[in-house]
């Protein structure tokens, strides 16, 4: 085999492996959300997660990929592997928002938005950053932003859409009564932990694969460093979240600790390949700390986000992207901030308009009665836990 | 015949069951229940917000027994279930008019 062929084969294998790891995040999101919602809404949340993978990926195959990259042609790896790797990300963008609107959102309008998100909105963001760059030479050109695997391109894009969706859909029934925040506890903590740790594992493909090539000694080092840094930020996020919740409340809230870990992972996603091995500790610590303070902050604004997706993905998507400008050599802080702002304004405004128009025709919000009964019954007709207590 | 319903702390169930079995009580029904009395609820924490859990998990033990055994059964339950701390529970005694064993059709004291 020629050396060129060898690297083609290795890199194709590498991308297919990374893609597989990223798809592990589908059950990751699904289990996390299934555990955090009440039992009467579990089937609905799982249906949404499954359908997002299918609908978003299909929309990306038919329209989005061409829009983002302009062509299917690649030289250094199999073009099918290149597609599959990019396709693995698209569902994640929508998945980031789906958890935050759970327990009150109907499936059909959400799927309509999924189609538009995966076919147009997300591919345009990719076009300007990683893809064909139709903004080249305009004052909006943001290709100077360093965003390895999508702190901004994926995490905050999805989370801006979520913010728009929450503003349109409103909080869950009974969440904010009078001037009080009513706590709605998670129904299944083991599932939350399983989901969060599956996401963590998926992140190794998410960030590691985004290096793009492993078929040289230098690239292999970069991939390994990227995965190591990714993990480090997750560890740091978990530890700092645990410390802060313990000092604040004298309790270890596992859902917050996991959110802290995920916050660290989101924050490191922009720059895992360009940091030394110690900077990710700082990036993760700040990321995890931001989550712990952001969760009650959004509650004070009456923005009901059951899974904490805004705190994890929006706050840390922004922090992670800015962090590269602060800590990495050769990366301009201004270019990072410009990328955050341009993508943020675009993703929020376009998502808001799209969601608003869909909502005019098909209401996103399930009726109060359906929410009381649980949207498993009204939306899916299948209850996740139908037995009387326990079946023997 | 009387029915003795005892709402007790869940971790005391084994001791209560053993005490009753030793005393020759042939059967009992237990269920998981939630409730509160003077102990009231307690606060828990979830995602940075405190909330009050009004109803605390308890176990309810139901025993139907002959009238002359009632005091003995009550004493056994009280001794086994008491910790001396708040929330030990309560015992309710009510009259039972009929008892029927489904398998054989026996009635009343024969069916207990």
GROMACS .gro file of C-alpha atoms in nm:
model
  504
    1UNK     CA    1   0.000   0.000   0.000
    2UNK     CA    2   0.129   0.345  -0.089
    3UNK     CA    3   0.191   0.582   0.207
    4UNK     CA    4  -0.079   0.815   0.072
    5UNK     CA    5  -0.325   0.525   0.060
    6UNK     CA    6  -0.223   0.428   0.410
    7UNK     CA    7  -0.308   0.766   0.557
    8UNK     CA    8  -0.635   0.768   0.357
    9UNK     CA    9  -0.736   0.437   0.513
   10UNK     CA   10  -0.628   0.530   0.866
   11UNK     CA   11  -0.800   0.868   0.858
   12UNK     CA   12  -1.118   0.715   0.717
   13UNK     CA   13  -1.116   0.460   0.995
   14UNK     CA   14  -1.047   0.737   1.247
   15UNK     CA   15  -1.343   0.946   1.128
   16UNK     CA   16  -1.576   0.646   1.128
   17UNK     CA   17  -1.469   0.562   1.483
   18UNK     CA   18  -1.511   0.923   1.598
   19UNK     CA   19  -1.853   0.934   1.430
   20UNK     CA   20  -1.956   0.621   1.619
   21UNK     CA   21  -1.851   0.776   1.949
   22UNK     CA   22  -2.050   1.091   1.870
   23UNK     CA   23  -2.359   0.882   1.800
   24UNK     CA   24  -2.319   0.742   2.155
   25UNK     CA   25  -2.434   1.090   2.254
   26UNK     CA   26  -2.781   1.011   2.115
   27UNK     CA   27  -2.854   0.764   2.397
   28UNK     CA   28  -2.661   1.003   2.620
   29UNK     CA   29  -2.904   1.289   2.565
   30UNK     CA   30  -3.197   1.046   2.567
   31UNK     CA   31  -3.114   0.888   2.905
   32UNK     CA   32  -3.020   1.220   3.067
   33UNK     CA   33  -3.351   1.372   2.966
   34UNK     CA   34  -3.553   1.059   3.046
   35UNK     CA   35  -3.414   1.066   3.398
   36UNK     CA   36  -3.464   1.434   3.462
   37UNK     CA   37  -3.828   1.464   3.352
   38UNK     CA   38  -4.126   1.328   3.543
   39UNK     CA   39  -4.227   0.970   3.463
   40UNK     CA   40  -4.541   1.085   3.279
   41UNK     CA   41  -4.329   1.255   3.010
   42UNK     CA   42  -4.054   0.998   2.957
   43UNK     CA   43  -4.183   0.834   2.639
   44UNK     CA   44  -4.233   1.173   2.475
   45UNK     CA   45  -3.879   1.284   2.552
   46UNK     CA   46  -3.736   0.956   2.420
   47UNK     CA   47  -3.948   0.978   2.105
   48UNK     CA   48  -3.822   1.330   2.040
   49UNK     CA   49  -3.461   1.220   2.088
   50UNK     CA   50  -3.497   0.926   1.849
   51UNK     CA   51  -3.679   1.132   1.587
   52UNK     CA   52  -3.424   1.412   1.606
   53UNK     CA   53  -3.146   1.169   1.515
   54UNK     CA   54  -3.348   1.043   1.219
   55UNK     CA   55  -3.502   1.367   1.094
   56UNK     CA   56  -3.199   1.591   1.142
   57UNK     CA   57  -2.959   1.342   0.981
   58UNK     CA   58  -3.190   1.292   0.685
   59UNK     CA   59  -3.234   1.667   0.634
   60UNK     CA   60  -2.856   1.705   0.646
   61UNK     CA   61  -2.810   1.430   0.385
   62UNK     CA   62  -3.063   1.582   0.147
   63UNK     CA   63  -2.985   1.953   0.187
   64UNK     CA   64  -2.766   2.061   0.478
   65UNK     CA   65  -2.433   1.901   0.387
   66UNK     CA   66  -2.423   2.061   0.041
   67UNK     CA   67  -2.520   2.396   0.187
   68UNK     CA   68  -2.245   2.378   0.448
   69UNK     CA   69  -1.957   2.251   0.237
   70UNK     CA   70  -2.062   2.318  -0.121
   71UNK     CA   71  -1.932   1.983  -0.236
   72UNK     CA   72  -1.906   1.619  -0.135
   73UNK     CA   73  -1.555   1.587  -0.276
   74UNK     CA   74  -1.269   1.517  -0.040
   75UNK     CA   75  -0.918   1.395  -0.107
   76UNK     CA   76  -0.757   1.282   0.214
   77UNK     CA   77  -1.038   1.057   0.342
   78UNK     CA   78  -1.334   0.870   0.200
   79UNK     CA   79  -1.604   1.125   0.122
   80UNK     CA   80  -1.865   0.896   0.278
   81UNK     CA   81  -1.675   0.897   0.607
   82UNK     CA   82  -1.637   1.276   0.586
   83UNK     CA   83  -2.014   1.305   0.544
   84UNK     CA   84  -2.096   1.063   0.825
   85UNK     CA   85  -1.866   1.246   1.064
   86UNK     CA   86  -2.032   1.582   0.990
   87UNK     CA   87  -2.376   1.421   1.000
   88UNK     CA   88  -2.308   1.295   1.352
   89UNK     CA   89  -2.296   1.655   1.474
   90UNK     CA   90  -2.615   1.788   1.325
   91UNK     CA   91  -2.853   1.598   1.552
   92UNK     CA   92  -2.654   1.720   1.852
   93UNK     CA   93  -2.739   2.082   1.773
   94UNK     CA   94  -3.110   2.008   1.792
   95UNK     CA   95  -3.065   1.766   2.083
   96UNK     CA   96  -2.915   2.049   2.287
   97UNK     CA   97  -3.245   2.232   2.264
   98UNK     CA   98  -3.485   1.940   2.293
   99UNK     CA   99  -3.417   1.871   2.661
  100UNK     CA  100  -3.471   2.232   2.761
  101UNK     CA  101  -3.824   2.242   2.621
  102UNK     CA  102  -3.927   1.898   2.748
  103UNK     CA  103  -4.243   1.816   2.946
  104UNK     CA  104  -4.454   2.077   2.765
  105UNK     CA  105  -4.371   2.067   2.396
  106UNK     CA  106  -4.557   1.887   2.121
  107UNK     CA  107  -4.364   1.669   1.881
  108UNK     CA  108  -4.487   1.773   1.534
  109UNK     CA  109  -4.389   2.143   1.551
  110UNK     CA  110  -4.060   2.043   1.712
  111UNK     CA  111  -3.988   1.812   1.418
  112UNK     CA  112  -4.070   2.089   1.170
  113UNK     CA  113  -3.815   2.307   1.343
  114UNK     CA  114  -3.568   2.016   1.342
  115UNK     CA  115  -3.593   1.998   0.963
  116UNK     CA  116  -3.519   2.370   0.924
  117UNK     CA  117  -3.243   2.364   1.183
  118UNK     CA  118  -3.065   2.068   1.022
  119UNK     CA  119  -3.125   2.167   0.661
  120UNK     CA  120  -3.060   2.543   0.677
  121UNK     CA  121  -2.982   2.717   1.007
  122UNK     CA  122  -2.698   2.497   1.136
  123UNK     CA  123  -2.549   2.436   0.787
  124UNK     CA  124  -2.524   2.812   0.733
  125UNK     CA  125  -2.329   2.853   1.057
  126UNK     CA  126  -2.102   2.566   0.950
  127UNK     CA  127  -2.063   2.724   0.606
  128UNK     CA  128  -1.921   3.043   0.758
  129UNK     CA  129  -1.688   2.869   1.003
  130UNK     CA  130  -1.575   2.525   0.886
  131UNK     CA  131  -1.725   2.508   0.538
  132UNK     CA  132  -1.739   2.684   0.204
  133UNK     CA  133  -1.751   3.029   0.374
  134UNK     CA  134  -1.992   3.236   0.168
  135UNK     CA  135  -1.909   3.535   0.392
  136UNK     CA  136  -1.545   3.539   0.280
  137UNK     CA  137  -1.415   3.894   0.219
  138UNK     CA  138  -1.726   4.050   0.376
  139UNK     CA  139  -1.714   4.236   0.707
  140UNK     CA  140  -1.905   3.946   0.863
  141UNK     CA  141  -1.629   3.694   0.785
  142UNK     CA  142  -1.586   3.489   1.104
  143UNK     CA  143  -1.358   3.218   0.972
  144UNK     CA  144  -1.079   3.365   1.188
  145UNK     CA  145  -1.251   3.221   1.497
  146UNK     CA  146  -1.080   2.911   1.635
  147UNK     CA  147  -1.357   2.668   1.724
  148UNK     CA  148  -1.221   2.314   1.708
  149UNK     CA  149  -1.539   2.111   1.755
  150UNK     CA  150  -1.808   2.370   1.802
  151UNK     CA  151  -1.832   2.549   2.139
  152UNK     CA  152  -1.997   2.821   1.933
  153UNK     CA  153  -2.085   2.644   1.607
  154UNK     CA  154  -2.272   2.359   1.776
  155UNK     CA  155  -2.328   2.422   2.146
  156UNK     CA  156  -2.427   2.785   2.149
  157UNK     CA  157  -2.607   2.761   1.815
  158UNK     CA  158  -2.832   2.490   1.961
  159UNK     CA  159  -2.867   2.679   2.288
  160UNK     CA  160  -2.961   3.009   2.122
  161UNK     CA  161  -3.237   2.817   1.944
  162UNK     CA  162  -3.339   2.677   2.283
  163UNK     CA  163  -3.356   3.023   2.437
  164UNK     CA  164  -3.580   3.138   2.153
  165UNK     CA  165  -3.796   2.827   2.196
  166UNK     CA  166  -3.836   2.874   2.573
  167UNK     CA  167  -3.938   3.238   2.521
  168UNK     CA  168  -4.207   3.126   2.278
  169UNK     CA  169  -4.324   2.810   2.455
  170UNK     CA  170  -4.309   2.932   2.815
  171UNK     CA  171  -4.239   2.740   3.135
  172UNK     CA  172  -4.389   2.408   3.235
  173UNK     CA  173  -4.732   2.432   3.392
  174UNK     CA  174  -4.697   2.485   3.765
  175UNK     CA  175  -4.327   2.566   3.755
  176UNK     CA  176  -4.360   2.928   3.860
  177UNK     CA  177  -4.656   2.986   4.088
  178UNK     CA  178  -4.715   3.341   4.212
  179UNK     CA  179  -4.367   3.460   4.298
  180UNK     CA  180  -4.233   3.118   4.381
  181UNK     CA  181  -4.015   2.875   4.190
  182UNK     CA  182  -4.169   2.532   4.232
  183UNK     CA  183  -3.913   2.255   4.221
  184UNK     CA  184  -3.991   1.962   3.991
  185UNK     CA  185  -3.742   1.692   4.093
  186UNK     CA  186  -3.591   1.437   3.857
  187UNK     CA  187  -3.769   1.103   3.837
  188UNK     CA  188  -3.467   0.878   3.786
  189UNK     CA  189  -3.121   0.983   3.897
  190UNK     CA  190  -2.944   0.665   3.773
  191UNK     CA  191  -3.060   0.743   3.418
  192UNK     CA  192  -2.938   1.102   3.451
  193UNK     CA  193  -2.594   0.975   3.551
  194UNK     CA  194  -2.586   0.716   3.274
  195UNK     CA  195  -2.683   0.977   3.016
  196UNK     CA  196  -2.430   1.234   3.130
  197UNK     CA  197  -2.146   0.981   3.132
  198UNK     CA  198  -2.242   0.854   2.785
  199UNK     CA  199  -2.222   1.216   2.667
  200UNK     CA  200  -1.880   1.243   2.830
  201UNK     CA  201  -1.756   0.936   2.638
  202UNK     CA  202  -1.909   1.067   2.315
  203UNK     CA  203  -1.713   1.388   2.363
  204UNK     CA  204  -1.387   1.204   2.296
  205UNK     CA  205  -1.508   1.146   1.939
  206UNK     CA  206  -1.666   1.491   1.921
  207UNK     CA  207  -1.343   1.677   1.997
  208UNK     CA  208  -1.086   1.413   1.902
  209UNK     CA  209  -1.241   1.351   1.563
  210UNK     CA  210  -1.258   1.722   1.490
  211UNK     CA  211  -0.880   1.730   1.460
  212UNK     CA  212  -0.964   1.559   1.131
  213UNK     CA  213  -0.659   1.341   1.081
  214UNK     CA  214  -0.456   1.098   1.290
  215UNK     CA  215  -0.238   0.949   1.017
  216UNK     CA  216   0.091   1.113   1.102
  217UNK     CA  217   0.297   1.124   1.419
  218UNK     CA  218   0.222   1.491   1.464
  219UNK     CA  219  -0.152   1.451   1.410
  220UNK     CA  220  -0.167   1.150   1.638
  221UNK     CA  221  -0.013   1.365   1.912
  222UNK     CA  222  -0.268   1.641   1.852
  223UNK     CA  223  -0.558   1.395   1.867
  224UNK     CA  224  -0.433   1.242   2.191
  225UNK     CA  225  -0.370   1.584   2.346
  226UNK     CA  226  -0.718   1.696   2.240
  227UNK     CA  227  -0.885   1.397   2.401
  228UNK     CA  228  -0.674   1.432   2.714
  229UNK     CA  229  -0.760   1.801   2.745
  230UNK     CA  230  -1.128   1.727   2.683
  231UNK     CA  231  -1.131   1.480   2.969
  232UNK     CA  232  -0.938   1.715   3.199
  233UNK     CA  233  -1.192   1.994   3.157
  234UNK     CA  234  -1.476   1.753   3.236
  235UNK     CA  235  -1.299   1.639   3.554
  236UNK     CA  236  -1.233   1.996   3.660
  237UNK     CA  237  -1.596   2.096   3.593
  238UNK     CA  238  -1.728   1.808   3.805
  239UNK     CA  239  -1.492   1.880   4.095
  240UNK     CA  240  -1.559   2.254   4.109
  241UNK     CA  241  -1.935   2.205   4.083
  242UNK     CA  242  -1.924   1.956   4.370
  243UNK     CA  243  -1.718   2.196   4.583
  244UNK     CA  244  -1.942   2.494   4.515
  245UNK     CA  245  -2.273   2.317   4.577
  246UNK     CA  246  -2.129   2.170   4.895
  247UNK     CA  247  -2.017   2.508   5.028
  248UNK     CA  248  -2.340   2.678   4.924
  249UNK     CA  249  -2.592   2.419   5.035
  250UNK     CA  250  -2.396   2.162   5.243
  251UNK     CA  251  -2.520   1.897   4.999
  252UNK     CA  252  -2.383   1.716   4.694
  253UNK     CA  253  -2.643   1.758   4.420
  254UNK     CA  254  -2.540   1.500   4.159
  255UNK     CA  255  -2.743   1.669   3.884
  256UNK     CA  256  -2.541   1.986   3.939
  257UNK     CA  257  -2.212   1.798   3.953
  258UNK     CA  258  -2.292   1.637   3.617
  259UNK     CA  259  -2.398   1.971   3.473
  260UNK     CA  260  -2.064   2.109   3.593
  261UNK     CA  261  -1.878   1.829   3.415
  262UNK     CA  262  -2.074   1.888   3.095
  263UNK     CA  263  -2.013   2.263   3.129
  264UNK     CA  264  -1.640   2.197   3.142
  265UNK     CA  265  -1.666   1.970   2.839
  266UNK     CA  266  -1.857   2.232   2.638
  267UNK     CA  267  -1.604   2.498   2.735
  268UNK     CA  268  -1.303   2.292   2.624
  269UNK     CA  269  -1.465   2.205   2.289
  270UNK     CA  270  -1.340   2.520   2.116
  271UNK     CA  271  -0.973   2.492   2.204
  272UNK     CA  272  -0.882   2.142   2.325
  273UNK     CA  273  -0.621   2.111   2.047
  274UNK     CA  274  -0.432   2.434   2.119
  275UNK     CA  275  -0.400   2.437   2.499
  276UNK     CA  276  -0.115   2.293   2.704
  277UNK     CA  277  -0.214   2.018   2.946
  278UNK     CA  278  -0.283   2.247   3.244
  279UNK     CA  279  -0.495   2.525   3.089
  280UNK     CA  280  -0.798   2.292   3.050
  281UNK     CA  281  -0.814   2.269   3.430
  282UNK     CA  282  -0.875   2.643   3.445
  283UNK     CA  283  -1.115   2.638   3.150
  284UNK     CA  284  -1.312   2.353   3.310
  285UNK     CA  285  -1.312   2.508   3.657
  286UNK     CA  286  -1.457   2.834   3.528
  287UNK     CA  287  -1.700   2.641   3.306
  288UNK     CA  288  -1.825   2.422   3.592
  289UNK     CA  289  -1.856   2.722   3.825
  290UNK     CA  290  -2.054   2.918   3.565
  291UNK     CA  291  -2.308   2.636   3.544
  292UNK     CA  292  -2.374   2.632   3.918
  293UNK     CA  293  -2.449   3.004   3.918
  294UNK     CA  294  -2.632   3.009   3.583
  295UNK     CA  295  -2.896   2.750   3.679
  296UNK     CA  296  -3.059   2.961   3.956
  297UNK     CA  297  -2.997   3.274   3.747
  298UNK     CA  298  -3.217   3.148   3.462
  299UNK     CA  299  -3.480   3.046   3.718
  300UNK     CA  300  -3.488   3.402   3.850
  301UNK     CA  301  -3.560   3.518   3.495
  302UNK     CA  302  -3.848   3.264   3.482
  303UNK     CA  303  -3.676   3.081   3.197
  304UNK     CA  304  -3.772   2.719   3.263
  305UNK     CA  305  -3.498   2.485   3.143
  306UNK     CA  306  -3.553   2.140   3.300
  307UNK     CA  307  -3.211   1.998   3.210
  308UNK     CA  308  -2.997   2.311   3.248
  309UNK     CA  309  -2.907   2.316   2.878
  310UNK     CA  310  -2.873   2.695   2.866
  311UNK     CA  311  -2.632   2.694   3.159
  312UNK     CA  312  -2.428   2.412   3.010
  313UNK     CA  313  -2.433   2.485   2.638
  314UNK     CA  314  -2.501   2.857   2.598
  315UNK     CA  315  -2.301   3.003   2.886
  316UNK     CA  316  -2.010   2.764   2.832
  317UNK     CA  317  -2.027   2.771   2.454
  318UNK     CA  318  -1.956   3.142   2.483
  319UNK     CA  319  -1.702   3.105   2.764
  320UNK     CA  320  -1.515   2.825   2.582
  321UNK     CA  321  -1.486   3.022   2.261
  322UNK     CA  322  -1.366   3.334   2.440
  323UNK     CA  323  -1.124   3.125   2.649
  324UNK     CA  324  -0.933   3.024   2.336
  325UNK     CA  325  -0.873   3.393   2.264
  326UNK     CA  326  -0.754   3.448   2.620
  327UNK     CA  327  -0.529   3.145   2.674
  328UNK     CA  328  -0.409   3.028   2.332
  329UNK     CA  329  -0.117   3.182   2.148
  330UNK     CA  330  -0.183   3.292   1.790
  331UNK     CA  331  -0.561   3.320   1.841
  332UNK     CA  332  -0.712   3.667   1.834
  333UNK     CA  333  -0.955   3.742   2.118
  334UNK     CA  334  -1.141   3.984   1.890
  335UNK     CA  335  -1.190   3.717   1.625
  336UNK     CA  336  -1.333   3.485   1.892
  337UNK     CA  337  -1.574   3.749   2.023
  338UNK     CA  338  -1.679   3.842   1.671
  339UNK     CA  339  -1.759   3.478   1.598
  340UNK     CA  340  -1.964   3.446   1.918
  341UNK     CA  341  -2.160   3.762   1.839
  342UNK     CA  342  -2.228   3.693   1.471
  343UNK     CA  343  -2.333   3.333   1.528
  344UNK     CA  344  -2.533   3.431   1.838
  345UNK     CA  345  -2.733   3.702   1.668
  346UNK     CA  346  -2.794   3.490   1.360
  347UNK     CA  347  -2.889   3.172   1.549
  348UNK     CA  348  -3.118   3.350   1.795
  349UNK     CA  349  -3.296   3.580   1.550
  350UNK     CA  350  -3.347   3.322   1.276
  351UNK     CA  351  -3.453   3.053   1.524
  352UNK     CA  352  -3.693   3.294   1.693
  353UNK     CA  353  -3.856   3.390   1.363
  354UNK     CA  354  -3.876   3.028   1.247
  355UNK     CA  355  -4.022   2.909   1.578
  356UNK     CA  356  -4.263   3.203   1.588
  357UNK     CA  357  -4.397   3.126   1.239
  358UNK     CA  358  -4.434   2.753   1.307
  359UNK     CA  359  -4.608   2.837   1.636
  360UNK     CA  360  -4.864   3.048   1.444
  361UNK     CA  361  -4.979   2.737   1.258
  362UNK     CA  362  -4.912   2.455   1.501
  363UNK     CA  363  -4.884   2.539   1.869
  364UNK     CA  364  -4.566   2.416   2.032
  365UNK     CA  365  -4.715   2.418   2.378
  366UNK     CA  366  -4.917   2.123   2.500
  367UNK     CA  367  -5.243   2.223   2.671
  368UNK     CA  368  -5.257   2.249   3.049
  369UNK     CA  369  -5.471   1.937   3.065
  370UNK     CA  370  -5.228   1.738   2.853
  371UNK     CA  371  -4.939   1.856   3.069
  372UNK     CA  372  -5.125   1.753   3.384
  373UNK     CA  373  -5.196   1.409   3.245
  374UNK     CA  374  -4.848   1.381   3.097
  375UNK     CA  375  -4.766   1.426   2.730
  376UNK     CA  376  -4.681   1.055   2.701
  377UNK     CA  377  -5.054   0.996   2.675
  378UNK     CA  378  -5.148   1.289   2.452
  379UNK     CA  379  -4.847   1.277   2.218
  380UNK     CA  380  -4.734   0.915   2.212
  381UNK     CA  381  -5.012   0.696   2.351
  382UNK     CA  382  -4.740   0.491   2.519
  383UNK     CA  383  -4.659   0.540   2.885
  384UNK     CA  384  -4.303   0.468   2.986
  385UNK     CA  385  -4.405   0.308   3.315
  386UNK     CA  386  -4.761   0.171   3.278
  387UNK     CA  387  -4.752  -0.103   3.543
  388UNK     CA  388  -4.916  -0.059   3.881
  389UNK     CA  389  -4.600   0.005   4.084
  390UNK     CA  390  -4.410  -0.311   3.993
  391UNK     CA  391  -4.475  -0.606   3.768
  392UNK     CA  392  -4.382  -0.946   3.910
  393UNK     CA  393  -6.215  -0.919   6.577
  394UNK     CA  394  -6.007  -0.611   6.545
  395UNK     CA  395  -5.787  -0.467   6.275
  396UNK     CA  396  -5.465  -0.313   6.401
  397UNK     CA  397  -5.307  -0.071   6.159
  398UNK     CA  398  -4.959   0.047   6.249
  399UNK     CA  399  -4.785   0.320   6.055
  400UNK     CA  400  -4.416   0.278   6.132
  401UNK     CA  401  -4.071   0.381   6.017
  402UNK     CA  402  -3.976   0.166   5.717
  403UNK     CA  403  -3.650   0.039   5.867
  404UNK     CA  404  -3.844  -0.097   6.166
  405UNK     CA  405  -4.051  -0.333   5.950
  406UNK     CA  406  -3.825  -0.636   5.999
  407UNK     CA  407  -3.825  -0.601   6.378
  408UNK     CA  408  -4.202  -0.558   6.391
  409UNK     CA  409  -4.256  -0.856   6.164
  410UNK     CA  410  -4.026  -1.076   6.371
  411UNK     CA  411  -4.190  -0.969   6.697
  412UNK     CA  412  -4.538  -1.046   6.564
  413UNK     CA  413  -4.432  -1.377   6.411
  414UNK     CA  414  -4.277  -1.480   6.745
  415UNK     CA  415  -4.603  -1.396   6.916
  416UNK     CA  416  -4.785  -1.635   6.684
  417UNK     CA  417  -4.950  -1.385   6.453
  418UNK     CA  418  -5.008  -1.585   6.137
  419UNK     CA  419  -5.033  -1.314   5.878
  420UNK     CA  420  -5.007  -0.946   5.805
  421UNK     CA  421  -5.030  -0.708   5.513
  422UNK     CA  422  -4.776  -0.434   5.458
  423UNK     CA  423  -4.785  -0.141   5.220
  424UNK     CA  424  -4.561   0.151   5.139
  425UNK     CA  425  -4.735   0.472   5.235
  426UNK     CA  426  -4.643   0.835   5.274
  427UNK     CA  427  -4.765   1.075   5.536
  428UNK     CA  428  -4.683   1.322   5.805
  429UNK     CA  429  -4.778   1.397   6.160
  430UNK     CA  430  -4.591   1.599   6.420
  431UNK     CA  431  -4.266   1.510   6.251
  432UNK     CA  432  -4.386   1.718   5.951
  433UNK     CA  433  -4.181   1.716   5.632
  434UNK     CA  434  -3.821   1.802   5.561
  435UNK     CA  435  -3.647   2.017   5.304
  436UNK     CA  436  -3.447   1.877   5.016
  437UNK     CA  437  -3.229   2.046   4.759
  438UNK     CA  438  -3.254   2.016   4.382
  439UNK     CA  439  -3.049   2.219   4.136
  440UNK     CA  440  -2.989   2.509   4.371
  441UNK     CA  441  -3.347   2.536   4.496
  442UNK     CA  442  -3.477   2.405   4.828
  443UNK     CA  443  -3.815   2.240   4.843
  444UNK     CA  444  -4.027   2.087   5.116
  445UNK     CA  445  -4.104   1.718   5.105
  446UNK     CA  446  -4.438   1.711   5.290
  447UNK     CA  447  -4.498   1.339   5.290
  448UNK     CA  448  -4.239   1.110   5.442
  449UNK     CA  449  -4.221   0.744   5.338
  450UNK     CA  450  -4.365   0.507   5.597
  451UNK     CA  451  -4.473   0.146   5.608
  452UNK     CA  452  -4.823   0.047   5.713
  453UNK     CA  453  -4.865  -0.294   5.877
  454UNK     CA  454  -5.217  -0.434   5.899
  455UNK     CA  455  -5.299  -0.723   6.129
  456UNK     CA  456  -5.644  -0.865   6.196
  457UNK     CA  457  -5.665  -1.051   6.522
  458UNK     CA  458  -5.896  -1.194   6.788
  459UNK     CA  459  -6.026  -0.943   7.042
  460UNK     CA  460  -5.829  -1.095   7.332
  461UNK     CA  461  -5.497  -1.064   7.144
  462UNK     CA  462  -5.526  -0.695   7.069
  463UNK     CA  463  -5.335  -0.558   7.368
  464UNK     CA  464  -5.057  -0.812   7.321
  465UNK     CA  465  -5.017  -0.724   6.952
  466UNK     CA  466  -5.013  -0.354   7.026
  467UNK     CA  467  -4.747  -0.403   7.291
  468UNK     CA  468  -4.531  -0.608   7.054
  469UNK     CA  469  -4.555  -0.344   6.779
  470UNK     CA  470  -4.485  -0.054   7.015
  471UNK     CA  471  -4.181  -0.227   7.162
  472UNK     CA  472  -4.040  -0.319   6.824
  473UNK     CA  473  -4.112   0.005   6.640
  474UNK     CA  474  -4.015   0.258   6.903
  475UNK     CA  475  -3.695   0.457   6.860
  476UNK     CA  476  -3.792   0.738   7.097
  477UNK     CA  477  -3.741   0.994   6.825
  478UNK     CA  478  -4.014   1.195   6.657
  479UNK     CA  479  -4.188   1.020   6.368
  480UNK     CA  480  -4.214   0.670   6.520
  481UNK     CA  481  -4.570   0.644   6.392
  482UNK     CA  482  -4.917   0.555   6.518
  483UNK     CA  483  -5.139   0.254   6.575
  484UNK     CA  484  -5.508   0.252   6.490
  485UNK     CA  485  -5.751  -0.017   6.609
  486UNK     CA  486  -6.086  -0.072   6.440
  487UNK     CA  487  -6.363  -0.331   6.457
  488UNK     CA  488  -6.379  -0.591   6.184
  489UNK     CA  489  -6.722  -0.728   6.101
  490UNK     CA  490  -6.641  -1.021   5.878
  491UNK     CA  491  -6.338  -1.205   5.751
  492UNK     CA  492  -6.356  -1.454   5.465
  493UNK     CA  493  -6.074  -1.679   5.344
  494UNK     CA  494  -6.105  -1.676   4.966
  495UNK     CA  495  -5.963  -2.024   4.902
  496UNK     CA  496  -6.187  -2.221   5.139
  497UNK     CA  497  -6.474  -1.992   5.219
  498UNK     CA  498  -6.403  -2.016   5.594
  499UNK     CA  499  -6.530  -1.721   5.789
  500UNK     CA  500  -6.431  -1.501   6.081
  501UNK     CA  501  -6.188  -1.633   6.344
  502UNK     CA  502  -6.119  -1.949   6.145
  503UNK     CA  503  -6.019  -1.734   5.853
  504UNK     CA  504  -5.779  -1.502   6.034
   0.00000   0.00000   0.00000
